[in-house]
CSV table of C-alpha atoms and ligand atoms in Angstrom, one decimal:
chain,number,residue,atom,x,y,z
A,12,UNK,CA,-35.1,12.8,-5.6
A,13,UNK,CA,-35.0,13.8,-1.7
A,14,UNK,CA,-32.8,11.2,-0.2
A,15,UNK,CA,-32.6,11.1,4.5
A,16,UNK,CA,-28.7,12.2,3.9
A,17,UNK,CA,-30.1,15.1,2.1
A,18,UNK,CA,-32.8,16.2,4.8
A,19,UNK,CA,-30.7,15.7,7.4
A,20,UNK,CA,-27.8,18.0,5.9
A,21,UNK,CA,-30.9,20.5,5.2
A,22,UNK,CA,-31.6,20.6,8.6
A,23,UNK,CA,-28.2,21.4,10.0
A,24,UNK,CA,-27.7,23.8,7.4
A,25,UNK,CA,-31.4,25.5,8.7
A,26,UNK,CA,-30.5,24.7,12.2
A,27,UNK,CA,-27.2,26.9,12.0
A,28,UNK,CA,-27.3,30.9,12.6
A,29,UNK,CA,-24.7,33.3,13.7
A,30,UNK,CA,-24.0,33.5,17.8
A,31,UNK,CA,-22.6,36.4,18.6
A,32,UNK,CA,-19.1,35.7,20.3
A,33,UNK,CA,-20.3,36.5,23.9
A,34,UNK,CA,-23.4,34.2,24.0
A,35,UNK,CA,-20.9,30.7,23.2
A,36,UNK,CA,-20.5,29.3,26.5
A,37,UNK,CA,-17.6,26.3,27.7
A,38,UNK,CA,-17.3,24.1,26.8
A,39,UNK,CA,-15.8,24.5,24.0
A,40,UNK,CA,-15.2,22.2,21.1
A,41,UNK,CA,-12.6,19.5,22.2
A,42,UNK,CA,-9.7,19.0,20.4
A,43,UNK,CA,-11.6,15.5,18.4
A,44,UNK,CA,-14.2,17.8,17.6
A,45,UNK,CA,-11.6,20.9,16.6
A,46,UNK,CA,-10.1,18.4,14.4
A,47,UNK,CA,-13.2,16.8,13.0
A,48,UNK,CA,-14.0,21.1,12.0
A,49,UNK,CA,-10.6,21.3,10.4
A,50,UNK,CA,-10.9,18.3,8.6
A,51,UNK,CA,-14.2,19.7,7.0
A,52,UNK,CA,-12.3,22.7,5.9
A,53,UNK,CA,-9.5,20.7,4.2
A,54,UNK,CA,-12.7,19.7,1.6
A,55,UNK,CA,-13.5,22.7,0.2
A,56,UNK,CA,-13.0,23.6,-3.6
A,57,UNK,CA,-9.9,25.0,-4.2
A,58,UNK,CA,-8.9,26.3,-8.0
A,59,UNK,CA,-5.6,25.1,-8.7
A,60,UNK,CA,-5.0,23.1,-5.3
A,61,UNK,CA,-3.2,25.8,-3.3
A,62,UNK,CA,-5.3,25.8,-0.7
A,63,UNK,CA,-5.1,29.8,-0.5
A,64,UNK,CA,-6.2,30.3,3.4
A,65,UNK,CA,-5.0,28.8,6.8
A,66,UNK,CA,-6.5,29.2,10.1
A,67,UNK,CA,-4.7,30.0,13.5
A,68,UNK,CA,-5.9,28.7,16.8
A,69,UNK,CA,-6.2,31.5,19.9
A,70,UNK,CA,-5.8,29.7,22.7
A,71,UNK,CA,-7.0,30.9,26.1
A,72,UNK,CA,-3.4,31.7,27.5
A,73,UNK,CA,-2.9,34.1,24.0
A,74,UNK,CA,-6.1,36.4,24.6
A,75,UNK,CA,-4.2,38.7,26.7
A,76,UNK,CA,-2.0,39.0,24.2
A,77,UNK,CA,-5.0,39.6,21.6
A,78,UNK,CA,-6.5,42.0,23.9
A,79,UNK,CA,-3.8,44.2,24.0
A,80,UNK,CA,-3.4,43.9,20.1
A,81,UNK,CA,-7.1,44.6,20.1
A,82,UNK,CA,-6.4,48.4,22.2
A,83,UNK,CA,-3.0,48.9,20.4
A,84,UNK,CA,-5.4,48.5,17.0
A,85,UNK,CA,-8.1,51.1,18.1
A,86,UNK,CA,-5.4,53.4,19.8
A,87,UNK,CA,-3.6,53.6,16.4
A,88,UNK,CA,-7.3,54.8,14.4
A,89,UNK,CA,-8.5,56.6,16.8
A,90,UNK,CA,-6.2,58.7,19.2
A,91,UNK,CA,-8.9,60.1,21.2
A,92,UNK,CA,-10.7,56.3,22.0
A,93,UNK,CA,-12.3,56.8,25.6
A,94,UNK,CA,-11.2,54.3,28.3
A,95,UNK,CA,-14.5,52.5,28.2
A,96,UNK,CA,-14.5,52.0,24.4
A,97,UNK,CA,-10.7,50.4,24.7
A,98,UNK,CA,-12.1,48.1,27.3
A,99,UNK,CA,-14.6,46.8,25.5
A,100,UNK,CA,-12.2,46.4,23.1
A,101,UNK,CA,-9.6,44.5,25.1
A,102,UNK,CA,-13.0,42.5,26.2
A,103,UNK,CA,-13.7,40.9,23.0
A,104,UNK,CA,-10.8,39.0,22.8
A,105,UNK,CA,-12.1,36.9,26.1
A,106,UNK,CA,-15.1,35.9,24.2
A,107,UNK,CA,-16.4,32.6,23.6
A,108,UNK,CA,-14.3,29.3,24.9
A,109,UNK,CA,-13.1,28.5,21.1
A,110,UNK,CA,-11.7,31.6,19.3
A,111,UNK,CA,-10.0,31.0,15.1
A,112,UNK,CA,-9.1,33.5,12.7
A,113,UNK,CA,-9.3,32.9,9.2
A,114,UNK,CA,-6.4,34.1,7.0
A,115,UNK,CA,-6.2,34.1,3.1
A,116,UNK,CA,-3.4,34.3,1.1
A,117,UNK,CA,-2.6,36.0,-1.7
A,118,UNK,CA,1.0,34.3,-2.5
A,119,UNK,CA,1.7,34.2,-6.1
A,120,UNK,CA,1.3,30.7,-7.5
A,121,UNK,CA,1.0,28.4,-10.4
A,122,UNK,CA,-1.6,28.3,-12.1
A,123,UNK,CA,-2.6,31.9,-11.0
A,124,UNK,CA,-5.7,32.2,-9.0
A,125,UNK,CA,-7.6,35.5,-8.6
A,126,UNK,CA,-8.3,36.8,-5.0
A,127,UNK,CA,-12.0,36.5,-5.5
A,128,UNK,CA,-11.5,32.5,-6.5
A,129,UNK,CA,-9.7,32.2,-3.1
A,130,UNK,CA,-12.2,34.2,-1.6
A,131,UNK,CA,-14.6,31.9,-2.3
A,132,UNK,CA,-12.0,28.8,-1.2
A,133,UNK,CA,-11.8,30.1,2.0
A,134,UNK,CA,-15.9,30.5,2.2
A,135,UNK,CA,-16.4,27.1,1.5
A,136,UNK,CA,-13.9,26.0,3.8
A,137,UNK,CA,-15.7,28.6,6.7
A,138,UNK,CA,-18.6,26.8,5.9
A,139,UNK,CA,-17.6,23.2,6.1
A,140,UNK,CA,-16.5,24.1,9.4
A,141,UNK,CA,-19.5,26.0,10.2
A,142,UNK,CA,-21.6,23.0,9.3
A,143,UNK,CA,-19.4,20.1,10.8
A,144,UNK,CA,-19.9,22.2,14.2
A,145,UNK,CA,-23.3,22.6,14.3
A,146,UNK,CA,-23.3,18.9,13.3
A,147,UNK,CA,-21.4,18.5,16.8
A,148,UNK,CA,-24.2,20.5,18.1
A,149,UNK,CA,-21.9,23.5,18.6
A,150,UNK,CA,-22.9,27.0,18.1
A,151,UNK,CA,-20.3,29.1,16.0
A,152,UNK,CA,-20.2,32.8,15.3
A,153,UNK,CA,-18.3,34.8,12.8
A,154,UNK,CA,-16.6,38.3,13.7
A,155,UNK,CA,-14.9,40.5,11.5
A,156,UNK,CA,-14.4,44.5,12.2
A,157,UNK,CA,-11.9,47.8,11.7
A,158,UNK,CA,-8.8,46.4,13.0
A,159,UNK,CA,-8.9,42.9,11.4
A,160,UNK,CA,-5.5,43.7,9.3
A,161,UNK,CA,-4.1,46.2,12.1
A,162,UNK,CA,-0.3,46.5,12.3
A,163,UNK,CA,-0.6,45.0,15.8
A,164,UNK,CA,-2.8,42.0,15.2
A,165,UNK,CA,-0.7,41.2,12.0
A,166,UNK,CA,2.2,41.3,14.3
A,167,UNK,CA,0.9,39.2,17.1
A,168,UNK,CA,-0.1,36.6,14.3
A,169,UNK,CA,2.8,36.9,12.6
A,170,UNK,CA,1.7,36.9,8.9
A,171,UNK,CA,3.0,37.2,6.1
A,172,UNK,CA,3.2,40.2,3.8
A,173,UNK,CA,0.8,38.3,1.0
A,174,UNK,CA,-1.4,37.4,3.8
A,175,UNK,CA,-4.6,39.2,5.2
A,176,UNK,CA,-6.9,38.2,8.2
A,177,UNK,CA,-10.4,37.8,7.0
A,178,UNK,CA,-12.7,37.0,10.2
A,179,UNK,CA,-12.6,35.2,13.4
A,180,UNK,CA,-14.7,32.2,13.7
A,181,UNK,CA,-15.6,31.1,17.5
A,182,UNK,CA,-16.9,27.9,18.9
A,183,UNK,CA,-18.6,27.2,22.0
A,184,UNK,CA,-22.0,25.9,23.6
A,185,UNK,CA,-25.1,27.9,22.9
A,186,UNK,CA,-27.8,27.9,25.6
A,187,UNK,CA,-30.5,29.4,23.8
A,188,UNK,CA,-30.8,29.9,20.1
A,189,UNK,CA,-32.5,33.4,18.5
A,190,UNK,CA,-35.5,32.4,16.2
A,191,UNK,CA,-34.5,31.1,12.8
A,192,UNK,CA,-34.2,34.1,10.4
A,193,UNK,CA,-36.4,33.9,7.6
A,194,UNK,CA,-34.2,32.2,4.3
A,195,UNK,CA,-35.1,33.3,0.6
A,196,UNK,CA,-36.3,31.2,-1.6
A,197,UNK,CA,-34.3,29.8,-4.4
A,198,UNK,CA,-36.8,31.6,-6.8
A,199,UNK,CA,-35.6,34.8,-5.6
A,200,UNK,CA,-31.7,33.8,-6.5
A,201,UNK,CA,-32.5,31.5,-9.4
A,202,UNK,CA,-33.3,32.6,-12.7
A,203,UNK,CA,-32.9,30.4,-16.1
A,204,UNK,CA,-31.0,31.7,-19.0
A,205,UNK,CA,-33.4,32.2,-21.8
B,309,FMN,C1,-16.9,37.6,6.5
B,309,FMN,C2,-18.0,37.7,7.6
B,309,FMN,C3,-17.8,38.6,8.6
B,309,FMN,C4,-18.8,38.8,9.6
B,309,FMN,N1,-18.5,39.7,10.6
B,309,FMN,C5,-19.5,39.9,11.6
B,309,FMN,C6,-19.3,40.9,12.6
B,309,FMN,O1,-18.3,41.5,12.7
B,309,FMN,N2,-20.3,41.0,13.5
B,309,FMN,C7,-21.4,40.3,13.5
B,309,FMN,O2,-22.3,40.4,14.3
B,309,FMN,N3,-21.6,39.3,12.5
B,309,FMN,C8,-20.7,39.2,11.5
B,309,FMN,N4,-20.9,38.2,10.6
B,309,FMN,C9,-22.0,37.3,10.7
B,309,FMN,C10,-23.2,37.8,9.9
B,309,FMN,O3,-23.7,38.9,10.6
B,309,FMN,C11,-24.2,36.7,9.9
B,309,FMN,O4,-23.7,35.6,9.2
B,309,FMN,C12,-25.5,37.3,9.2
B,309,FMN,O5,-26.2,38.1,10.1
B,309,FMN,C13,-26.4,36.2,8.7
B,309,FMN,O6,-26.9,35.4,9.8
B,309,FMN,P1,-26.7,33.9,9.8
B,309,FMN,O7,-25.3,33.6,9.8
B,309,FMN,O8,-27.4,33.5,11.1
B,309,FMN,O9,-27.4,33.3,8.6
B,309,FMN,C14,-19.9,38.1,9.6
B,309,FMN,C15,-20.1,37.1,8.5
B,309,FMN,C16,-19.2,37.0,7.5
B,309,FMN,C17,-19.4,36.0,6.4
């Protein structure tokens, strides 16, 4: 039974791809919209209720600060990294207006809950927000890379020991979108136990 509601959250779920960090434009998401993102997040399934993940907002002011963790992160793997390579590194952290990184916990709790349950927690909840801002008509991106769980961008977010940074999400306004990649089709994914 194909319902409108169920179309139209088709489409936005089509209509969303990956923007790479330097292609989001300002403005960014406001804070009603940063909210309204959140919010989605707080929906996702979560074995146990202990909501295993938390996200931390980089504002603009802190990106120095992230840039810096960024070359202290590639200084400390690679000794011999060129000047242009830690540039590019300090760069990235100046990308896109709206900048979030995902962290998952792995505090013990009651009922226990494997780290691949609260993997997929903190998926969902990526992908509430994902949706809810290309609802808003907001382009999002995620990034990941080498020194997601460096010494000095643990530091600069302060986390804690059972904690691990998973990706950075980032918001902004896309002016041109790539064509749609091609999706599989649930007959490639689906099979029936027989
Ligand atoms: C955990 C995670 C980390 C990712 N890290 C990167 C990354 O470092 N660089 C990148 O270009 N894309 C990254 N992506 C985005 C994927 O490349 C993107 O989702 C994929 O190409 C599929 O495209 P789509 O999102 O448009 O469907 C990441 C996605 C996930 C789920």
């Amino acid at each position: 039974m194909r319902t409108d509601a169920a179309e139209l959250l088709l489409a936005h779920m089509r209509a969303r791809s990956h923007v790479a960090p330097k292609r989001l434009e300002a403005p960014g998401p406001n804070a009603d919209a940063l909210n309204l993102m959140f919010s989605a997040a707080a929906q996702a399934p979560d074995h146990g209720r202990i909501r295993p993940w938390r996200f931390i907002v980089i504002p603009q002011e802190k990106r120095e600060a992230l840039g810096q963790a960024f070359v202290q992160a590639l200084q400390a793997r690679d000794a011999k990294a060129s000047q242009a390579e830690l540039n590019t590194a300090y760069d990235k952290a100046f990308r896109a207006p709206c900048l979030v990184l995902a962290v998952l916990s792995h505090v013990p709790s009651e009922p226990q809950v494997p780290t691949h349950e609260r993997l997929v927690s903190l998926g969902c909840a990526i992908q509430n927000m994902l949706l809810m801002a290309q609802t808003l008509a907001i382009g999002s991106g995620i990034t990941s890379g080498q020194s997601m769980n460096a010494s000095s961008i643990r530091e600069l977010f302060k986390l804690h020991i059972d904690e691990e940074c998973v990706c950075y999400l980032a918001f902004g306004h896309v002016t041109a979108y790539k064509p749609q990649r091609t999706r599989s089709e649930p007959a490639a994914f689906v099979s029936v136990l027989d």
